[in-house]
Short mmCIF file of C-alpha atoms in Angstrom, two decimals:
data_model
loop_
_atom_site.label_atom_id
_atom_site.label_comp_id
_atom_site.label_asym_id
_atom_site.label_seq_id
_atom_site.Cartn_x
_atom_site.Cartn_y
_atom_site.Cartn_z
CA MET A 1030 33.44 -116.16 35.81
CA PRO A 1031 35.01 -118.79 38.07
CA GLY A 1032 37.26 -120.20 35.45
CA LEU A 1033 38.26 -121.66 32.17
CA LEU A 1034 39.86 -124.94 33.15
CA GLY A 1035 42.56 -126.38 30.99
CA PHE A 1036 44.74 -129.53 31.31
CA PHE A 1037 36.74 -123.82 29.13
CA PHE A 1038 28.59 -126.00 28.28
CA GLY A 1039 24.99 -123.97 25.92
CA SER A 1040 24.43 -123.98 22.24
CA MET A 1041 26.23 -125.81 19.48
CA ASN A 1042 28.70 -123.90 17.33
CA SER A 1043 29.05 -125.12 13.72
CA PHE A 1044 32.51 -123.53 13.44
CA ILE A 1045 34.00 -126.26 15.63
CA PRO A 1046 32.85 -129.84 15.03
CA CYS A 1047 31.64 -132.14 17.80
CA VAL A 1048 32.85 -135.74 17.94
CA ASP A 1049 31.36 -138.58 19.98
CA PHE A 1050 34.29 -140.18 21.83
CA ALA A 1051 32.28 -142.96 23.48
CA GLY A 1052 34.03 -145.61 21.38
CA PHE A 1053 37.38 -144.82 23.05
CA GLY A 1054 36.38 -142.88 26.16
CA LEU A 1055 37.37 -143.54 29.74
CA ASP A 1056 34.25 -145.66 30.32
CA ILE A 1057 36.05 -148.35 28.31
CA GLU A 1058 38.54 -149.67 30.85
CA ASP A 1059 40.41 -151.98 28.46
CA THR A 1060 41.06 -150.18 25.18
CA SER A 1061 41.99 -153.45 23.49
CA GLN A 1062 38.28 -154.27 23.69
CA ALA A 1063 37.29 -151.11 21.79
CA ASP A 1064 35.64 -151.68 18.42
CA PRO A 1065 38.29 -150.94 15.74
CA SER A 1066 35.76 -149.54 13.27
CA SER A 1067 34.39 -147.13 15.91
CA VAL A 1068 37.91 -146.00 16.83
CA GLN A 1069 38.79 -145.44 13.17
CA LYS A 1070 35.65 -143.35 12.70
CA ILE A 1071 36.65 -141.19 15.66
CA ALA A 1072 40.18 -140.90 14.27
CA ASP A 1073 38.89 -139.75 10.87
CA GLN A 1074 36.65 -137.13 12.49
CA LEU A 1075 39.47 -135.82 14.69
CA TYR A 1076 41.80 -135.64 11.70
CA SER A 1077 39.26 -133.55 9.81
CA ALA A 1078 38.76 -131.21 12.78
CA PHE A 1079 42.44 -130.81 13.57
CA THR A 1080 43.53 -130.24 9.96
CA ASN A 1081 40.80 -127.68 9.25
CA VAL A 1082 40.17 -125.91 12.56
CA GLY A 1083 42.63 -127.11 15.20
CA PHE A 1084 39.81 -127.46 17.78
CA VAL A 1085 37.13 -130.07 18.41
CA TYR A 1086 34.38 -130.66 20.97
CA LEU A 1087 34.46 -134.17 22.47
CA LYS A 1088 31.36 -135.64 24.07
CA ASN A 1089 30.96 -138.94 25.94
CA TYR A 1090 34.64 -138.94 26.82
CA GLY A 1091 34.23 -140.51 30.26
CA ILE A 1092 34.70 -137.71 32.83
CA SER A 1093 31.41 -136.95 34.56
CA PRO A 1094 29.88 -133.48 35.04
CA ASP A 1095 30.06 -134.09 38.80
CA GLU A 1096 33.83 -134.53 38.60
CA LEU A 1097 34.17 -131.28 36.69
CA GLU A 1098 31.87 -129.41 39.05
CA LYS A 1099 34.01 -130.42 42.04
CA VAL A 1100 37.03 -128.81 40.37
CA LEU A 1101 35.13 -125.67 39.41
CA GLU A 1102 33.72 -125.34 42.93
CA VAL A 1103 37.05 -125.75 44.72
CA SER A 1104 38.52 -123.26 42.23
CA ARG A 1105 35.76 -120.75 43.06
CA GLN A 1106 36.49 -121.22 46.75
CA PHE A 1107 40.17 -120.53 46.24
CA PHE A 1108 39.89 -117.53 43.92
CA THR A 1109 37.38 -115.78 46.19
CA LEU A 1110 39.76 -115.95 49.17
CA PRO A 1111 41.40 -112.67 50.24
CA GLU A 1112 44.40 -111.77 48.10
CA ASP A 1113 46.86 -112.08 50.96
CA ILE A 1114 45.70 -115.64 51.64
CA LYS A 1115 46.01 -116.61 47.95
CA ARG A 1116 49.53 -115.21 47.77
CA LYS A 1117 50.67 -117.70 50.41
CA SER A 1118 50.51 -120.24 47.55
CA GLU A 1119 52.14 -118.02 44.95
CA ARG A 1120 54.06 -119.59 42.09
CA ALA A 1121 57.79 -119.41 42.61
CA GLU A 1122 59.99 -117.71 40.03
CA ASN A 1123 61.85 -120.97 39.39
CA GLY A 1124 58.77 -123.22 39.29
CA ASN A 1125 55.42 -123.56 37.57
CA SER A 1126 53.07 -124.67 40.36
CA GLY A 1127 51.00 -122.31 42.44
CA TYR A 1128 48.93 -119.14 42.32
CA VAL A 1129 49.50 -116.53 39.60
CA CYS A 1130 48.02 -113.15 40.50
CA GLN A 1131 46.37 -110.73 38.07
CA GLY A 1132 48.87 -108.67 36.11
CA ARG A 1133 51.72 -111.17 36.29
CA GLU A 1134 51.21 -112.71 32.84
CA SER A 1135 50.61 -111.41 29.34
CA PHE A 1136 49.96 -113.96 26.58
CA ASN A 1137 50.31 -111.23 23.96
CA ARG A 1138 53.29 -109.00 24.72
CA GLU A 1139 51.82 -106.23 22.53
CA ARG A 1140 49.03 -105.81 25.11
CA PRO A 1141 49.06 -104.88 28.80
CA PRO A 1142 49.00 -107.77 31.32
CA ASP A 1143 45.99 -110.09 31.13
CA LEU A 1144 43.01 -109.43 33.42
CA ARG A 1145 42.91 -112.87 35.01
CA GLU A 1146 44.27 -115.06 37.77
CA SER A 1147 45.32 -118.70 37.58
CA TYR A 1148 46.47 -121.66 39.63
CA ASN A 1149 48.92 -124.13 38.09
CA ILE A 1150 49.55 -127.74 39.04
CA THR A 1151 52.72 -129.13 37.45
CA PRO A 1152 53.86 -132.38 39.08
CA CYS A 1153 57.43 -132.88 37.93
CA GLU A 1154 60.96 -132.84 39.29
CA ARG A 1155 61.58 -129.29 37.99
CA SER A 1156 58.61 -127.68 39.76
CA LYS A 1157 57.77 -128.18 43.42
CA LEU A 1158 54.05 -128.67 43.93
CA VAL A 1159 52.32 -125.90 45.86
CA PHE A 1160 48.83 -126.24 47.36
CA PRO A 1161 46.80 -123.73 49.44
CA GLN A 1162 46.97 -124.65 53.11
CA ASP A 1163 43.82 -122.59 53.83
CA LEU A 1164 41.76 -124.83 51.54
CA PRO A 1165 42.81 -128.42 52.39
CA GLU A 1166 40.34 -130.11 49.99
CA PHE A 1167 41.93 -128.30 47.02
CA GLU A 1168 44.87 -130.70 46.72
CA ALA A 1169 42.85 -133.93 46.62
CA VAL A 1170 40.25 -132.63 44.14
CA ILE A 1171 42.76 -131.04 41.76
CA THR A 1172 45.21 -133.96 41.90
CA GLU A 1173 42.47 -136.49 41.09
CA TYR A 1174 41.32 -134.38 38.15
CA TYR A 1175 44.88 -134.07 36.88
CA ASN A 1176 45.12 -137.86 36.84
CA ARG A 1177 41.81 -138.18 34.99
CA CYS A 1178 42.92 -135.59 32.42
CA HIS A 1179 46.21 -137.44 31.99
CA LYS A 1180 44.36 -140.65 31.20
CA LEU A 1181 42.02 -138.93 28.73
CA ALA A 1182 44.92 -137.13 27.04
CA MET A 1183 46.62 -140.48 26.41
CA ARG A 1184 43.46 -141.77 24.73
CA VAL A 1185 43.30 -138.69 22.50
CA LEU A 1186 46.98 -139.02 21.57
CA ARG A 1187 46.42 -142.65 20.62
CA VAL A 1188 43.55 -141.71 18.30
CA ILE A 1189 45.61 -138.90 16.75
CA ALA A 1190 48.34 -141.43 15.96
CA ILE A 1191 45.76 -143.74 14.37
CA ALA A 1192 44.43 -140.80 12.34
CA LEU A 1193 47.95 -140.09 11.08
CA LYS A 1194 48.54 -143.80 10.34
CA ILE A 1195 51.54 -143.90 12.66
CA ASP A 1196 52.93 -147.34 13.49
CA PRO A 1197 53.06 -148.16 16.34
CA PRO A 1198 49.88 -146.29 17.36
CA ASP A 1199 51.22 -145.68 20.87
CA PHE A 1200 54.02 -143.47 19.48
CA PHE A 1201 52.73 -140.21 21.00
CA GLU A 1202 51.94 -141.90 24.31
CA LYS A 1203 55.53 -143.09 24.62
CA GLN A 1204 56.75 -139.54 23.98
CA HIS A 1205 54.62 -138.38 26.93
CA LYS A 1206 55.62 -141.13 29.36
CA TYR A 1207 57.14 -138.65 31.82
CA ILE A 1208 53.87 -136.81 32.51
CA ASN A 1209 53.43 -136.61 36.29
CA CYS A 1210 57.10 -137.41 36.84
CA GLY A 1211 60.56 -136.58 35.54
CA ALA A 1212 61.08 -133.32 33.70
CA ASN A 1213 57.72 -133.18 31.86
CA LEU A 1214 55.92 -129.87 32.48
CA THR A 1215 52.36 -130.94 31.63
CA THR A 1216 50.15 -128.59 33.65
CA LEU A 1217 46.59 -128.43 34.87
CA ARG A 1218 45.63 -124.76 35.05
CA THR A 1219 42.43 -123.35 36.46
CA LEU A 1220 41.71 -119.75 35.45
CA TYR A 1221 39.66 -117.00 37.06
CA TYR A 1222 38.39 -113.82 35.42
CA PRO A 1223 37.41 -111.56 38.32
CA PRO A 1224 34.87 -108.73 38.02
CA VAL A 1225 36.19 -105.48 36.60
CA GLN A 1226 35.38 -103.15 39.49
CA ASP A 1227 36.37 -99.96 37.69
CA PRO A 1228 36.13 -100.01 33.85
CA ASN A 1229 38.10 -96.76 33.77
CA ALA A 1230 41.05 -98.60 35.28
CA VAL A 1231 41.28 -100.98 32.31
CA LEU A 1232 44.27 -100.02 30.19
CA PRO A 1233 44.03 -99.45 26.42
CA LYS A 1234 44.11 -102.77 24.51
CA GLN A 1235 43.92 -104.72 27.80
CA ILE A 1236 41.79 -107.89 27.64
CA ARG A 1237 41.17 -111.03 29.69
CA CYS A 1238 43.62 -113.31 27.87
CA GLY A 1239 45.79 -112.14 24.99
CA GLU A 1240 45.90 -113.75 21.57
CA HIS A 1241 48.11 -116.84 21.57
CA SER A 1242 48.53 -120.41 20.41
CA ASP A 1243 49.28 -123.14 22.93
CA TYR A 1244 52.88 -124.32 22.89
CA GLY A 1245 52.46 -127.99 23.85
CA SER A 1246 51.09 -131.12 22.18
CA ILE A 1247 47.37 -130.85 22.95
CA THR A 1248 45.17 -128.97 25.41
CA LEU A 1249 42.02 -130.21 27.13
CA LEU A 1250 39.79 -127.22 27.77
CA TRP A 1251 36.63 -126.89 29.85
CA GLN A 1252 34.49 -123.76 30.18
CA ASP A 1253 32.03 -122.95 32.90
CA ALA A 1254 28.59 -121.67 31.92
CA CYS A 1255 29.93 -118.15 31.26
CA GLY A 1256 32.19 -119.15 28.38
CA GLY A 1257 34.35 -116.43 26.85
CA LEU A 1258 36.70 -118.34 24.54
CA GLU A 1259 37.31 -116.98 21.03
CA VAL A 1260 39.19 -118.86 18.29
CA MET A 1261 40.59 -117.52 15.03
CA ASN A 1262 38.96 -119.13 12.00
CA ASN A 1263 40.61 -119.76 8.63
CA LYS A 1264 39.61 -116.26 7.50
CA GLY A 1265 41.66 -114.69 10.26
CA GLU A 1266 38.54 -113.65 12.21
CA TYR A 1267 37.92 -114.36 15.89
CA GLN A 1268 34.78 -116.37 16.48
CA SER A 1269 33.07 -117.08 19.81
CA VAL A 1270 33.26 -120.68 20.98
CA PRO A 1271 30.35 -121.13 23.41
CA PRO A 1272 30.22 -123.83 26.07
CA LEU A 1273 28.60 -127.08 24.99
CA ASN A 1274 26.88 -129.17 27.64
CA ASP A 1275 28.99 -132.10 28.86
CA ALA A 1276 31.68 -131.60 26.22
CA VAL A 1277 35.39 -130.86 26.46
CA LEU A 1278 37.31 -128.87 23.89
CA ILE A 1279 40.54 -130.34 22.56
CA ASN A 1280 42.99 -128.21 20.62
CA ILE A 1281 46.31 -128.79 18.92
CA GLY A 1282 49.41 -127.03 20.26
CA ASP A 1283 52.48 -125.68 18.47
CA LEU A 1284 54.56 -128.78 19.26
CA MET A 1285 52.02 -131.11 17.65
CA GLN A 1286 51.76 -128.85 14.58
CA ARG A 1287 55.54 -128.93 14.21
CA TRP A 1288 55.65 -132.67 14.94
CA THR A 1289 53.18 -133.38 12.12
CA SER A 1290 54.82 -131.05 9.58
CA ASP A 1291 51.90 -128.61 9.82
CA LYS A 1292 49.23 -131.21 9.03
CA LEU A 1293 47.51 -130.51 12.35
CA LEU A 1294 46.80 -126.85 13.11
CA SER A 1295 47.61 -124.95 16.28
CA ALA A 1296 44.91 -122.26 16.21
CA VAL A 1297 45.17 -118.84 17.84
CA SER A 1298 42.68 -118.06 20.62
CA CYS A 1299 41.93 -115.35 23.17
CA CYS A 1300 39.35 -114.12 25.68
CA SER A 1301 38.51 -110.46 25.13
CA CYS A 1302 35.15 -110.03 26.91
CA LEU A 1303 35.43 -107.80 30.00
CA LEU A 1304 31.93 -108.56 31.29
CA HIS A 1305 31.59 -110.68 34.43
CA CYS A 1306 29.13 -113.55 34.49
#
């Protein structure tokens, strides 16, 4: 499983709704030219998804499958390098950019460390950027995708504000103006779930990614063809969220739930499957 990419394609899942974002996607260069009735329809659908589930699939959002595949491929190339080479780009203790080896993180402190690796890109004054010198194309591909995700995130935040009837509708965008600069810690993270070579070595209760809710405003989440994401439904049960072709998952984080007085839901998710795709 080369990675669940966040800034995790397959059968449709009725648990999480799918919204056509073409009316406000990145293919529309000038958003002032977007059709207001189409944007309002999108806003109403996102509001329904985020108040009932906390997750939504977006299709026709304006980032091409080729762009995504470049990121997944360069991530595969990095994560399959020898461990000693990867550790040359290790995340510093006082920063957030760089390689995070397996066993260093645990999203649920009641479980052993998560069985995964990651690479973080956090361009801000508080975290020095780190890129692998043994894979020179990594920096250009990841940086370009970060910028594309940034642009899409701003579109989603605008529609959320419209859904909440906030005036002015660029309120959330202004609160995120320091993304890619200043002290903002917005991160692009590519994740890798390596094969479990010895099942007997897996500790009791150890899984791929422990149960957690995201702590930020929103998350953009892409899956490769292997999938693996599970989201808690309103019955308190974890339900598989399979990849959907050419769609991105958007979910609400804890900050946005707090910001909206619990109108929008920050759902709990995990990845428990130990099988390797």
